[in-house]
Amino acid sequence: MIDISKKGDVFTIKFTRNDVSDEFIDKLLTKFKLEELLKKSRLTEKQAWELSEEIKENWWRQNKDWILKKAGISNIESNS
């Protein structure tokens, strides 16, 4: 059973170990931390979009050979 209560500005969530997985808790805490960071961010939406595109491009550049190999795709000339 999951119990949620609120007292003033404080929420309390109680649950047993059987109610949620460790993975779920990790993801939930990461989400909370991310939300807190976003509140403090001074990035505009456009800057955030550009940053995300740069990160994706860099990730693909670093991982494309491995992914294509795992997919059984080889000898592909790519401009990306």
Coordinates of N, CA and C in Angstrom, one line a residue:
M1 N 0.8 -1.2 0.0 CA 0.0 0.0 0.0 C 0.9 1.2 0.0
I2 N 0.5 2.2 -0.8 CA 1.2 3.5 -0.9 C 0.4 4.5 -0.2
D3 N 1.0 5.3 0.7 CA 0.3 6.3 1.5 C 1.0 7.7 1.2
I4 N 0.2 8.6 0.8 CA 0.7 10.0 0.5 C 0.0 11.0 1.4
S5 N 0.8 11.8 2.1 CA 0.2 12.8 2.9 C 0.9 14.2 2.7
K6 N 0.3 15.2 3.0 CA 0.8 16.6 2.8 C 0.6 17.4 4.1
K7 N 1.7 18.0 4.6 CA 1.6 18.9 5.8 C 2.3 20.1 5.4
G8 N 1.6 21.2 5.2 CA 2.2 22.5 4.8 C 2.7 22.3 3.4
D9 N 4.0 22.6 3.2 CA 4.7 22.4 1.9 C 5.4 21.1 1.8
V10 N 5.2 20.2 2.7 CA 5.9 18.9 2.7 C 5.0 17.7 2.3
F11 N 5.4 17.0 1.3 CA 4.7 15.8 1.0 C 5.5 14.6 1.6
T12 N 4.8 13.6 2.1 CA 5.4 12.4 2.6 C 4.8 11.2 1.8
I13 N 5.6 10.4 1.3 CA 5.2 9.2 0.6 C 5.7 8.0 1.3
K14 N 4.8 7.1 1.7 CA 5.3 5.9 2.4 C 4.8 4.7 1.6
F15 N 5.7 3.7 1.5 CA 5.4 2.5 0.8 C 6.4 1.4 1.3
T16 N 6.0 0.2 1.0 CA 6.9 -1.0 1.4 C 7.8 -1.3 0.2
R17 N 8.8 -2.0 0.5 CA 9.8 -2.4 -0.5 C 9.1 -3.2 -1.7
N18 N 8.0 -3.9 -1.3 CA 7.3 -4.7 -2.3 C 6.5 -3.8 -3.3
D19 N 6.2 -2.6 -2.9 CA 5.4 -1.7 -3.7 C 6.0 -1.2 -5.0
V20 N 7.3 -0.9 -4.9 CA 8.1 -0.4 -6.0 C 9.5 -1.0 -6.1
S21 N 10.0 -1.0 -7.3 CA 11.4 -1.5 -7.5 C 12.4 -0.5 -7.2
D22 N 13.6 -1.0 -7.0 CA 14.8 -0.1 -6.8 C 15.0 0.8 -8.0
E23 N 14.8 0.2 -9.2 CA 14.9 0.9 -10.4 C 13.9 2.1 -10.5
F24 N 12.7 1.9 -10.1 CA 11.7 2.9 -10.1 C 12.1 4.0 -9.1
I25 N 12.6 3.7 -7.9 CA 13.0 4.7 -7.0 C 14.2 5.6 -7.6
D26 N 15.1 4.9 -8.2 CA 16.2 5.6 -8.8 C 15.7 6.6 -9.9
K27 N 14.8 6.1 -10.7 CA 14.3 7.0 -11.8 C 13.5 8.1 -11.2
L28 N 12.7 7.9 -10.1 CA 12.0 8.9 -9.5 C 12.9 10.0 -8.9
L29 N 13.9 9.6 -8.2 CA 14.8 10.5 -7.6 C 15.6 11.3 -8.7
T30 N 15.9 10.7 -9.8 CA 16.6 11.4 -10.9 C 15.6 12.4 -11.4
K31 N 14.4 12.1 -11.6 CA 13.4 13.0 -12.1 C 13.2 14.2 -11.1
F32 N 13.2 14.0 -9.8 CA 13.1 15.1 -8.9 C 14.3 16.0 -9.0
K33 N 15.5 15.4 -9.1 CA 16.7 16.2 -9.2 C 16.7 17.0 -10.5
L34 N 16.3 16.4 -11.6 CA 16.2 17.1 -12.9 C 15.3 18.3 -12.8
E35 N 14.1 18.1 -12.2 CA 13.1 19.1 -12.1 C 13.7 20.3 -11.3
E36 N 14.4 20.0 -10.2 CA 15.1 21.1 -9.4 C 16.1 21.9 -10.2
L37 N 16.9 21.1 -11.0 CA 17.9 21.8 -11.9 C 17.2 22.7 -12.9
L38 N 16.1 22.2 -13.5 CA 15.4 22.9 -14.5 C 14.8 24.2 -14.0
K39 N 14.4 24.2 -12.7 CA 13.9 25.4 -12.1 C 14.9 26.5 -12.0
K40 N 16.2 26.1 -11.9 CA 17.3 27.0 -11.7 C 17.9 27.4 -13.0
S41 N 17.6 26.7 -14.1 CA 18.2 26.9 -15.4 C 17.9 28.3 -16.0
R42 N 18.8 28.9 -16.6 CA 18.6 30.1 -17.3 C 18.6 29.9 -18.9
L43 N 18.6 28.7 -19.3 CA 18.6 28.4 -20.7 C 17.2 28.8 -21.3
T44 N 17.3 29.3 -22.5 CA 16.0 29.5 -23.2 C 15.6 28.2 -23.8
E45 N 14.4 28.1 -24.3 CA 14.0 26.9 -24.9 C 14.8 26.6 -26.1
K46 N 15.1 27.6 -26.9 CA 15.9 27.5 -28.1 C 17.3 27.0 -27.7
Q47 N 17.9 27.5 -26.7 CA 19.3 27.1 -26.3 C 19.2 25.6 -25.8
A48 N 18.2 25.3 -25.1 CA 18.1 23.9 -24.6 C 17.9 22.9 -25.8
W49 N 17.1 23.3 -26.8 CA 17.0 22.5 -28.0 C 18.3 22.3 -28.8
E50 N 19.0 23.4 -28.9 CA 20.3 23.4 -29.6 C 21.3 22.5 -28.9
L51 N 21.3 22.6 -27.5 CA 22.2 21.8 -26.7 C 21.8 20.3 -26.9
S52 N 20.5 20.0 -26.9 CA 20.1 18.6 -27.0 C 20.5 18.0 -28.4
E53 N 20.4 18.8 -29.4 CA 20.8 18.4 -30.7 C 22.3 18.1 -30.8
E54 N 23.1 19.0 -30.2 CA 24.5 18.8 -30.1 C 24.9 17.5 -29.4
I55 N 24.2 17.3 -28.3 CA 24.5 16.1 -27.5 C 24.1 14.8 -28.3
K56 N 23.0 14.8 -29.0 CA 22.6 13.7 -29.8 C 23.6 13.4 -31.0
E57 N 24.0 14.5 -31.6 CA 25.0 14.4 -32.7 C 26.3 13.8 -32.2
N58 N 26.8 14.3 -31.0 CA 28.0 13.7 -30.5 C 27.8 12.3 -30.1
W59 N 26.7 11.9 -29.5 CA 26.4 10.5 -29.1 C 26.4 9.6 -30.3
W60 N 25.8 10.0 -31.3 CA 25.7 9.2 -32.5 C 27.1 9.0 -33.1
R61 N 27.9 10.1 -33.2 CA 29.2 10.0 -33.7 C 30.1 9.0 -32.9
Q62 N 29.9 9.0 -31.6 CA 30.7 8.1 -30.8 C 30.1 6.7 -30.8
N63 N 28.9 6.4 -31.1 CA 28.3 5.1 -31.0 C 27.8 4.5 -32.3
K64 N 27.8 5.2 -33.4 CA 27.2 4.7 -34.6 C 27.9 3.4 -35.1
D65 N 29.2 3.3 -35.1 CA 29.9 2.1 -35.5 C 29.5 0.9 -34.7
W66 N 29.4 1.0 -33.4 CA 29.1 -0.1 -32.5 C 27.6 -0.5 -32.8
I67 N 26.7 0.5 -32.9 CA 25.3 0.2 -33.2 C 25.1 -0.5 -34.5
L68 N 25.7 0.0 -35.6 CA 25.6 -0.6 -36.9 C 26.2 -2.0 -36.9
K69 N 27.3 -2.2 -36.2 CA 27.9 -3.5 -36.1 C 26.9 -4.5 -35.4
K70 N 26.3 -4.0 -34.3 CA 25.3 -4.9 -33.5 C 24.1 -5.2 -34.4
A71 N 23.7 -4.3 -35.3 CA 22.6 -4.5 -36.2 C 22.9 -5.3 -37.4
G72 N 24.2 -5.6 -37.5 CA 24.6 -6.4 -38.7 C 24.8 -5.6 -39.9
I73 N 24.9 -4.3 -39.8 CA 25.0 -3.4 -41.0 C 26.5 -3.0 -41.1
S74 N 27.1 -3.2 -42.2 CA 28.5 -2.8 -42.4 C 28.6 -2.2 -43.8
N75 N 29.8 -1.6 -44.0 CA 30.2 -1.0 -45.3 C 29.2 0.1 -45.7
I76 N 28.8 0.9 -44.8 CA 27.9 2.0 -45.1 C 28.6 3.3 -45.0
E77 N 28.6 4.0 -46.1 CA 29.2 5.4 -46.1 C 28.1 6.3 -45.6
S78 N 28.5 7.1 -44.6 CA 27.5 8.0 -44.0 C 28.1 9.4 -43.8
N79 N 27.3 10.4 -44.1 CA 27.7 11.8 -43.8 C 27.4 12.2 -42.4
S80 N 26.7 11.4 -41.6 CA 26.4 11.8 -40.3 C 27.4 11.3 -39.3

